[in-house]
Short mmCIF file of C-alpha atoms and ligand atoms in Angstrom, two decimals:
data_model
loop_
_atom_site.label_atom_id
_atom_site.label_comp_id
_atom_site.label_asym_id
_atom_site.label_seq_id
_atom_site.Cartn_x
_atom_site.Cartn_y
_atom_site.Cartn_z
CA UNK A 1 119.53 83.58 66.13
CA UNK A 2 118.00 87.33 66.40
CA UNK A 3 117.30 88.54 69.59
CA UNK A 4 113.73 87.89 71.45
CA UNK A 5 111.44 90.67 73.07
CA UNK A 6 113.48 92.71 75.59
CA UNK A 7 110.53 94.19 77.19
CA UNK A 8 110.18 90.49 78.25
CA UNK A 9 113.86 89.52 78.74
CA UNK A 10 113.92 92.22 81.64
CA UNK A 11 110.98 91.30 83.72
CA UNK A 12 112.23 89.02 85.98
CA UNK A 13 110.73 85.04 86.94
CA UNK A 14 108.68 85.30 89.75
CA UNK A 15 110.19 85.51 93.45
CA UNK A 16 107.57 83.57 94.52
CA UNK A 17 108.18 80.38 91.79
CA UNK A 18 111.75 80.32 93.74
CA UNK A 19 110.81 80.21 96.99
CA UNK A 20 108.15 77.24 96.41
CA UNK A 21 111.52 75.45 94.68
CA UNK A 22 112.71 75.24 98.02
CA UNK A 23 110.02 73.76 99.54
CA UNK A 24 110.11 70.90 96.60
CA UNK A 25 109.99 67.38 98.10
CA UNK A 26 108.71 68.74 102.19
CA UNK A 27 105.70 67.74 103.54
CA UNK A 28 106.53 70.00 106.49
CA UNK A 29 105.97 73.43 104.82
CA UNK A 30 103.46 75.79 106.08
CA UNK A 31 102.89 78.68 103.04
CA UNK A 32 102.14 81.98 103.73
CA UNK A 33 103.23 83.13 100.64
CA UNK A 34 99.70 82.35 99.19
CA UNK A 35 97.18 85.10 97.72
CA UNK A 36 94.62 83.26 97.73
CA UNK A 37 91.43 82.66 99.74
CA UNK A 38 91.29 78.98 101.60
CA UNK A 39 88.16 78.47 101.80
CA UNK A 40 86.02 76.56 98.96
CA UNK A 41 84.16 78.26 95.88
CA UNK A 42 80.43 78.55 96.79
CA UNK A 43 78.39 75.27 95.50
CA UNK A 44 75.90 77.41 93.17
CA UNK A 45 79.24 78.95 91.38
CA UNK A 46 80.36 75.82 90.51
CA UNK A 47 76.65 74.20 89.24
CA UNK A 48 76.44 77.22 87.45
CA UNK A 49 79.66 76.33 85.04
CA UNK A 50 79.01 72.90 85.15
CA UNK A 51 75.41 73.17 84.27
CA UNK A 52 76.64 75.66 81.00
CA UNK A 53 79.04 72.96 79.93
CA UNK A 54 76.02 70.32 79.92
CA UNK A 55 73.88 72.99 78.06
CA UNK A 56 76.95 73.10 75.23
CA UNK A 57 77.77 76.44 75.94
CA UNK A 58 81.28 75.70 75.02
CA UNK A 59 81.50 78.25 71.92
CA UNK A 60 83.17 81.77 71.75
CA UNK A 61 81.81 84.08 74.56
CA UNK A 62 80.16 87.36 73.26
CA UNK A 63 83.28 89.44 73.32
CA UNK A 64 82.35 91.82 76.21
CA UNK A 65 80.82 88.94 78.03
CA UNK A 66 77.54 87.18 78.72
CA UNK A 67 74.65 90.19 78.75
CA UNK A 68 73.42 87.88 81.83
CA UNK A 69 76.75 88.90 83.55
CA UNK A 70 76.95 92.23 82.82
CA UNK A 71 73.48 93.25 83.94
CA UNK A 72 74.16 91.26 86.97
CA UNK A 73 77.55 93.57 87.07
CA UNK A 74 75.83 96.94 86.48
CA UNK A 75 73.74 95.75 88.84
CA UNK A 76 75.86 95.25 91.64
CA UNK A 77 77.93 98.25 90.69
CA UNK A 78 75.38 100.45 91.77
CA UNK A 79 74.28 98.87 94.55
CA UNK A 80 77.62 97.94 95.93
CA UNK A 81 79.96 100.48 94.40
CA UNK A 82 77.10 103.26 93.87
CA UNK A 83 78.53 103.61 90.43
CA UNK A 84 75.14 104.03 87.83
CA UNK A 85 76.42 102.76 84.32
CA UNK A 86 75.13 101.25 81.56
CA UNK A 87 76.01 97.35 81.17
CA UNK A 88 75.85 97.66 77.12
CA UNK A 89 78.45 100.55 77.27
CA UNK A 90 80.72 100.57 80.47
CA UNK A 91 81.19 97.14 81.59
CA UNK A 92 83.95 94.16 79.97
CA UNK A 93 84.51 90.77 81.62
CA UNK A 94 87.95 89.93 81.62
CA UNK A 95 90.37 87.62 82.60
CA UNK A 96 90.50 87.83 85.90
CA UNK A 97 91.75 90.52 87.13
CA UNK A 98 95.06 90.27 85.78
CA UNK A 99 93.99 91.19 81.98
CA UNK A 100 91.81 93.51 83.58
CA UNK A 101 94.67 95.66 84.48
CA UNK A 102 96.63 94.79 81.22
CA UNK A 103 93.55 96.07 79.56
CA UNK A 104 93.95 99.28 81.20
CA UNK A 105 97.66 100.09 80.28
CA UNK A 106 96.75 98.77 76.82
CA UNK A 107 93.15 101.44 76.52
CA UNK A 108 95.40 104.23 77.91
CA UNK A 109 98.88 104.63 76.92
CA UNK A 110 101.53 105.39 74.49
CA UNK A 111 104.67 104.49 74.58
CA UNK A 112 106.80 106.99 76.95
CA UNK A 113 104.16 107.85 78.90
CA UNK A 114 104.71 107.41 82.98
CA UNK A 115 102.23 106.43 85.23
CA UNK A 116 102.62 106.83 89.14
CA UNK A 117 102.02 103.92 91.53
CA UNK A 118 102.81 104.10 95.69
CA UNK A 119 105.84 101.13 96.56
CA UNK A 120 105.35 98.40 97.72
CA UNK A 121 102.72 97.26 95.49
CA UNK A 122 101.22 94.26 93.59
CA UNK A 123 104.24 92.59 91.35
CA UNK A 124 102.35 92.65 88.37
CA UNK A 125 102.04 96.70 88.02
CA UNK A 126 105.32 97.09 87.27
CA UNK A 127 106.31 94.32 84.68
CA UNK A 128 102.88 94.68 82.69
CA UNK A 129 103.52 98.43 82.43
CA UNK A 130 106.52 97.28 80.84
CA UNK A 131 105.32 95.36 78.08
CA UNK A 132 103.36 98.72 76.73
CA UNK A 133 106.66 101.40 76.84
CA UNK A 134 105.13 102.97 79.83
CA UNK A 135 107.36 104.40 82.85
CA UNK A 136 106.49 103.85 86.28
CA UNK A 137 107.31 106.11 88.52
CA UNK A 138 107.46 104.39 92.02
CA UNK A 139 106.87 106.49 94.63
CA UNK A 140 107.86 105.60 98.51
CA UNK A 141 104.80 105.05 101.02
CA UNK A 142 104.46 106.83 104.50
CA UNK A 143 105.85 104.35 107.24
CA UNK A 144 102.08 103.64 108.14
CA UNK A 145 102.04 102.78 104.26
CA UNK A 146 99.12 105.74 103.38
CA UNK A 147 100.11 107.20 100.33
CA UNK A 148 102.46 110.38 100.45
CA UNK A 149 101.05 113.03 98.40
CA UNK A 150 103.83 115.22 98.66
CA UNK A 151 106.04 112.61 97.08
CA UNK A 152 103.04 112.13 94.83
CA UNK A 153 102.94 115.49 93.25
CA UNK A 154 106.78 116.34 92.91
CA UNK A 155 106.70 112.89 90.43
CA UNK A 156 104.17 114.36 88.13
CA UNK A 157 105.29 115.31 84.81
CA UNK A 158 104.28 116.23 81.64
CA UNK A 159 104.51 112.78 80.61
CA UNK A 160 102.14 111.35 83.77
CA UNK A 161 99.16 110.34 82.83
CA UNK A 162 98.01 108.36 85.50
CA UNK A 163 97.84 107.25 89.02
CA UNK A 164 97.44 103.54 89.83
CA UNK A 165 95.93 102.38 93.38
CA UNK A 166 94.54 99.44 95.19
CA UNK A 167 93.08 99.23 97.86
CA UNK A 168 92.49 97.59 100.07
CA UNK A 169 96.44 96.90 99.74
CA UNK A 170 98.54 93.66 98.26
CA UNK A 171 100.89 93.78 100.19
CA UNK A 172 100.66 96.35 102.34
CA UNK A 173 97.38 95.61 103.91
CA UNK A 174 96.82 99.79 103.59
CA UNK A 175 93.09 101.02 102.85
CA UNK A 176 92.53 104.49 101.88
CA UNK A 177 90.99 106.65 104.44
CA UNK A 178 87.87 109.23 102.79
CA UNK A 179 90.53 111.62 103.73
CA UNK A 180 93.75 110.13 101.57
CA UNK A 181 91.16 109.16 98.97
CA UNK A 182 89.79 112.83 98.73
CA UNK A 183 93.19 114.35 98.51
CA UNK A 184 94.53 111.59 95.87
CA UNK A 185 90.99 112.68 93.90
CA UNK A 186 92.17 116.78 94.01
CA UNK A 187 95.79 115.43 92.61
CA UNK A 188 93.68 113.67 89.67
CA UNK A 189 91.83 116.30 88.94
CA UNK A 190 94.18 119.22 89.68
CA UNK A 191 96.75 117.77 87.23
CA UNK A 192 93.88 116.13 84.39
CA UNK A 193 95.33 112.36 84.98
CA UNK A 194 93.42 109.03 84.43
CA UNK A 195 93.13 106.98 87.46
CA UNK A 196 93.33 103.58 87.94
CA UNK A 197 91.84 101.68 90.89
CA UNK A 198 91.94 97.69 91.60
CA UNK A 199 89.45 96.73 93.70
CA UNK A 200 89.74 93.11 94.34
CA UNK A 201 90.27 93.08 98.22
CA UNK A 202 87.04 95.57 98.20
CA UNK A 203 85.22 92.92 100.52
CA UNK A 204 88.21 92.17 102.93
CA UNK A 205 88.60 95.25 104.77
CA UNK A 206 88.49 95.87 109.25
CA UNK A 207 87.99 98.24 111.53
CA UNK A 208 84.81 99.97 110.28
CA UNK A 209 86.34 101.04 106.95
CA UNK A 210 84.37 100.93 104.51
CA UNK A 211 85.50 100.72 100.76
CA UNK A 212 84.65 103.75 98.65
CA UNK A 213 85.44 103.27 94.49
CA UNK A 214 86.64 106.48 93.68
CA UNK A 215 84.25 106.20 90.37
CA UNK A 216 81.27 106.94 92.43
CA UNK A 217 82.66 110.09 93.45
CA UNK A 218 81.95 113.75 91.88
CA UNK A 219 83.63 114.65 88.71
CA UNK A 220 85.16 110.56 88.83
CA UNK A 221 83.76 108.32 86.84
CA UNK A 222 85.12 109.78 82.72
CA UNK A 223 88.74 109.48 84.47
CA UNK A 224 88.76 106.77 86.13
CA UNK A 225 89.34 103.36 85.29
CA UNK A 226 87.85 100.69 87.71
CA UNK A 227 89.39 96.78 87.83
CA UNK A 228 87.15 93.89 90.00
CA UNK A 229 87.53 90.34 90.00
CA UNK A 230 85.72 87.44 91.31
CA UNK A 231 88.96 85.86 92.47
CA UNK A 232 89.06 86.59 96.04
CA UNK A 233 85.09 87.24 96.83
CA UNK A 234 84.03 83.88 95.54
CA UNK A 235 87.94 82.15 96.44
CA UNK A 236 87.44 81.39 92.48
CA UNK A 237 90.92 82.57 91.33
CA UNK A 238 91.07 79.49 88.79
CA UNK A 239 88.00 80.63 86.66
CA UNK A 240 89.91 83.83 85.75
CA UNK A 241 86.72 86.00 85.78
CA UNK A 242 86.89 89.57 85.67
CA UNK A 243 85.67 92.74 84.30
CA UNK A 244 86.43 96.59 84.07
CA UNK A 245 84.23 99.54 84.31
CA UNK A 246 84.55 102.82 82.61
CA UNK A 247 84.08 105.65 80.60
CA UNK A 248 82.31 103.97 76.47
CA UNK A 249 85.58 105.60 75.21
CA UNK A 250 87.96 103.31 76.72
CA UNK A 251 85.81 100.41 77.04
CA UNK A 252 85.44 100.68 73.36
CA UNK A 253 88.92 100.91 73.33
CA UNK A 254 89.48 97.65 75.02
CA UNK A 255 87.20 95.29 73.26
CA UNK A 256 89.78 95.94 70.21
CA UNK A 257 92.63 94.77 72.42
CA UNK A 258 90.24 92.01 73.86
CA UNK A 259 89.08 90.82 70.42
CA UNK A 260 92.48 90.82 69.17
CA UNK A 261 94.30 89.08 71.87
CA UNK A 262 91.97 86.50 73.91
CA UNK A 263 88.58 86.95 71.67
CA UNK A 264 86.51 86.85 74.97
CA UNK A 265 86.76 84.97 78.19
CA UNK A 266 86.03 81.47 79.48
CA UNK A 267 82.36 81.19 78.56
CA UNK A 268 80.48 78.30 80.33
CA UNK A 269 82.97 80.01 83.44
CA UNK A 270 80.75 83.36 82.60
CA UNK A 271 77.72 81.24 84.19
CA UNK A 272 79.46 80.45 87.65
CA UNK A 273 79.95 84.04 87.66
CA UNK A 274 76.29 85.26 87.37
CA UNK A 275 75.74 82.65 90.09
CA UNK A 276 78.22 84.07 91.99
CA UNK A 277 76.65 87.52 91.53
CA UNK A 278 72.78 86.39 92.12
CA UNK A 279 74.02 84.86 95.55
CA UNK A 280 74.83 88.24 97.07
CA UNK A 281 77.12 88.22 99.80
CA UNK A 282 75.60 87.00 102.98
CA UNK A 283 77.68 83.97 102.49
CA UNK A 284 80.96 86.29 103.24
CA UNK A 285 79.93 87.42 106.39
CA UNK A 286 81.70 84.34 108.22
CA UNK A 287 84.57 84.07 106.19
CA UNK A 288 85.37 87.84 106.67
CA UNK A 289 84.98 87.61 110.76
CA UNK A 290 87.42 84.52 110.29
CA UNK A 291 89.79 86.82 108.31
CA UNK A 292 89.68 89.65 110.62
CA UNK A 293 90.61 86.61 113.47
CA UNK A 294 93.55 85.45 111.41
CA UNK A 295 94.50 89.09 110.65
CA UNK A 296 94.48 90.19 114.92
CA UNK A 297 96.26 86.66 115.41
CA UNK A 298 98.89 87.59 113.35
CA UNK A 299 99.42 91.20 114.01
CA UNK A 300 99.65 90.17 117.77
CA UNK A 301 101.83 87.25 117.31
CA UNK A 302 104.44 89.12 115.42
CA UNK A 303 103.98 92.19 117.46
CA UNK A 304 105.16 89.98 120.75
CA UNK A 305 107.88 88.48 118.67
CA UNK A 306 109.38 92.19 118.53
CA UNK A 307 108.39 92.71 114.67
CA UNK A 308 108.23 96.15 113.62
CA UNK A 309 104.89 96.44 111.27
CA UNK A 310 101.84 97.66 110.99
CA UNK A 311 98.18 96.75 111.59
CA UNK A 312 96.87 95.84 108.28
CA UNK A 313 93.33 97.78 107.73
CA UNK A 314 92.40 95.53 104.27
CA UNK A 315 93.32 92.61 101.94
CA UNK A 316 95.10 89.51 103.93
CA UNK A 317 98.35 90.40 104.03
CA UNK A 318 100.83 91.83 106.45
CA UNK A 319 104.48 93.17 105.74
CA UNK A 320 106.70 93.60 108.91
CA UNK A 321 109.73 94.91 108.60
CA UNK A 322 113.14 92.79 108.54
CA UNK A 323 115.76 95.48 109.47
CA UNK A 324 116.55 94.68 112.85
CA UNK A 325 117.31 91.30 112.60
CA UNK A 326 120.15 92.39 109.79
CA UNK A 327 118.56 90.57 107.18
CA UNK A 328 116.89 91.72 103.96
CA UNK A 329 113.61 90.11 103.11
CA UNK A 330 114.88 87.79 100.79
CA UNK A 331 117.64 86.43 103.26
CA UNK A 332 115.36 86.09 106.27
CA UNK A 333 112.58 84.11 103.82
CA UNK A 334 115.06 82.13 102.49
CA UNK A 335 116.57 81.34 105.83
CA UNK A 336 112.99 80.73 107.16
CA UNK A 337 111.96 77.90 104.80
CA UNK A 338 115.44 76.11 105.11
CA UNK A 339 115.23 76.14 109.15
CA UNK A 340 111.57 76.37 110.10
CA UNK A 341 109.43 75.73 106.85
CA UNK A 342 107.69 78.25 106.39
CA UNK A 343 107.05 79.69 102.90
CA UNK A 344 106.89 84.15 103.27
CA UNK A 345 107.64 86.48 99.99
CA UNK A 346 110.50 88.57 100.38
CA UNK A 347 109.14 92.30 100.12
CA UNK A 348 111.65 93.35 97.00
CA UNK A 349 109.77 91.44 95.16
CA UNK A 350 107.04 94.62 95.77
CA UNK A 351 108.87 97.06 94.24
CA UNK A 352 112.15 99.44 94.91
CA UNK A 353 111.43 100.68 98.93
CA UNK A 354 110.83 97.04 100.47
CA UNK A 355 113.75 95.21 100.17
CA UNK A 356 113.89 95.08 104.18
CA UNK A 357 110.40 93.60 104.19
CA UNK A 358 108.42 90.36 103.98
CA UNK A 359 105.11 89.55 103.13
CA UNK A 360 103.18 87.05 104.99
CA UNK A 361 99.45 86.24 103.96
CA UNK A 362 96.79 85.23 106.76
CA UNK A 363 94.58 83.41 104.00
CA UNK A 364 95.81 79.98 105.95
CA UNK A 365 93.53 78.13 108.63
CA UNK A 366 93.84 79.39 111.89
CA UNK A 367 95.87 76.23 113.27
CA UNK A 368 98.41 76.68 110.98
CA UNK A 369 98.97 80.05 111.41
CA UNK A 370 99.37 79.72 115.14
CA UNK A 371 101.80 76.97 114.30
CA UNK A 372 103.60 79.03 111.51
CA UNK A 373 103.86 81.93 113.75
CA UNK A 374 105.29 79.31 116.70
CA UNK A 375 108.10 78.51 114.16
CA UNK A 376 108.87 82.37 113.27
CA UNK A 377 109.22 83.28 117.38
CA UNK A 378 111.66 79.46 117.12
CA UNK A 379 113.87 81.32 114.41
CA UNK A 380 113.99 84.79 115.63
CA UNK A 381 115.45 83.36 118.78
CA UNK A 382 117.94 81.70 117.44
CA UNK A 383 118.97 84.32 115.48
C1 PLP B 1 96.01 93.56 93.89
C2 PLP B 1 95.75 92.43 92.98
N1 PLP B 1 95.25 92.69 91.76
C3 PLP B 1 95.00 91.70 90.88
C4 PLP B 1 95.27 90.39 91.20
C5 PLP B 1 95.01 89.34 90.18
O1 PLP B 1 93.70 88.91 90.29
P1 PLP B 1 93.12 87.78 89.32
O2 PLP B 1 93.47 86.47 89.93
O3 PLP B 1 91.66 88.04 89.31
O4 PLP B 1 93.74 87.96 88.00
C6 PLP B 1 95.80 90.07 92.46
C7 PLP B 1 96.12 88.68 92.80
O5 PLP B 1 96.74 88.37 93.80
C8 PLP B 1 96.05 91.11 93.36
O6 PLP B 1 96.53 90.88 94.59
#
């Protein structure tokens, strides 16, 4: 037999898949390996698909997405985001977004060309770059996990084109400060790159921060390429609703690759979304306070057990730091589900500087965190 794709062959099965092998067959595990939301999708989002599905709207999706949606998105763009587009030029539902973000690399590179994203970050970034010839250029975090923009600007290259960020952070927890957000803009502009931001944590974010999409900002919104999701808003990561914003060039771009490759997205799905979006957010306001609990729960927890880390500012995840117990993150998580049952990613998984991390997400009830983080102060004394 010839040989199959070995842009595919090298990206590894995912970390995470192993680790919830090994908890196969217990009843006992507590996971906080999970990236997603616990608490249910809002009733209206769910009528809203249902009701589409009795109406028969079980045909091919316009290929951009439902004009509904999409006014509903431009809407809340510039209201939320205070980014003014047009819905019939700027705006693609997606995927989730996953093919969001694949519809990025795919709108924007060639072969060769190296893009520059701060380690640890989200797994997918560096496989899916992968699959379109494109180098990433992994560049370490501060120890607070801001960006370093020294580091930054000795990777550029000829061959950079752009700069990838999200925030608020998977895995980090790290949210961009106006100040690191102004200085990563003067890179972008100083050296003519694209820039891509993922903004699906926008809503989960602490400590009076408040989420600023760079595409709002002077000079922004031609260069920059902006990825949302319903996913963790709306705890609807199973409808696999999306969408991108940016410039009519690259959008146009995209609908080629989306036409081509998944001819539009769910569409009777596309109607839980525009519920989603005519709800507005009040709804969030407990679930956030609960997640900002969780998150000062576990930061204190694991800051008593003598973990090295740091305060997450967004998302729901925390990575402390596995060095002085002399394990690397993939021994201590491994170790941790056989002896107390508790499911955390190791922190390689995040890229090339994080081997000597774990990640641990607080999207778990508040019982079972306390009990999960009763179990971690157990093994760390034993050990
Ligand atoms: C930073 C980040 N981007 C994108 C995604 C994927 O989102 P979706 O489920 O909408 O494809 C995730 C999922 O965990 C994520 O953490």
């Amino acid at each position: 037999m010839k040989d199959t794709s070995q842009r595919l062959l090298k990206a590894p099965k995912s970390a995470i898949r192993e680790l919830f092998d090994l908890a196969l067959g217990r009843s006992d595990v507590i996971s906080l390996g999970i990236g997603q939301p616990d608490f249910n999708t809002p009733e209206p989002v769910i009528e809203g698909n249902i009701n589409a599905l009795k109406k028969n709207i079980t045909m091919y999706a316009p290929t951009r997405g439902v004009p509904e949606l999409l006014e509903l998105i431009e809407d809340k763009l510039s209201k939320v985001n205070k980014i003014n587009v047009n819905w019939k030029d700027n705006i693609i539902v997606t995927n989730g977004a996953s093919q969001a973000i694949t519809l990025a690399f795919a709108s924007i590179f060639n072969p060769g060309d190296e893009i520059i994203i701060c380690s640890p970050n989200f797994v997918s970034y560096f496989y899916c770059t992968s699959f379109f010839g494109v180098k990433v250029v992994e560049v370490e975090r501060n120890i607070d996990f801001s960006p370093n923009f020294k580091k930054i600007r000795k990777a550029i290259t000829n061959k950079t084109k752009a700069i990838l960020i999200n925030s608020p952070n998977n895995p980090t927890g790290h949210a961009l400060s106006p100040k690191e957000l102004n200085e990563l803009i003067d890179i972008i502009i100083e050296y003519d790159l694209y820039l891509i931001t993922d903004e699906v944590y926008e809503n989960y974010i602490y400590d009076g921060l408040k989420h600023v999409s760079p595409a709002s900002l002077d000079g922004m919104f031609e260069r920059t390429v902006t990825v949302n999701a319903m996913s963790k808003l709306f705890s609807a990561t199973g409808f696999r609703l999306g969408f991108v914003v940016a410039s009519k060039e690259i959008i146009d771009l995209m609908e080629k690759y989306h036409q081509y490759t998944i001819a539009g997205t769910n569409h009777a799905a596309q109607y839980g979304y525009i519920e989603a979006l005519k709800m507005g957010i009040d709804f969030f306001k407990e679930i956030w306070e609960s997640f900002n609990k969780r998150r000062n729960l576990v930061y204190d927890r694991l800051s008593k057990i003598g973990f090295e880390l740091v305060k997450p500012k967004g998302a729901f995840y925390v990575m402390p730091s596995t060095k002085k117990y002399n394990l690397t993150g993939s021994e201590f998580s491994q170790t941790l589900m056989k002896e107390q049952a508790v499911a955390v990613v190791p922190g390689g998984i995040f890229g090339s500087f994080s081997d000597h991390m774990i990640r641990i997400s607080y999207a778990t009830e508040i019982e079972k965190l306390k009990e999960a983080m009763n179990r971690i102060e157990k093994f760390i004394q034993k050990s």
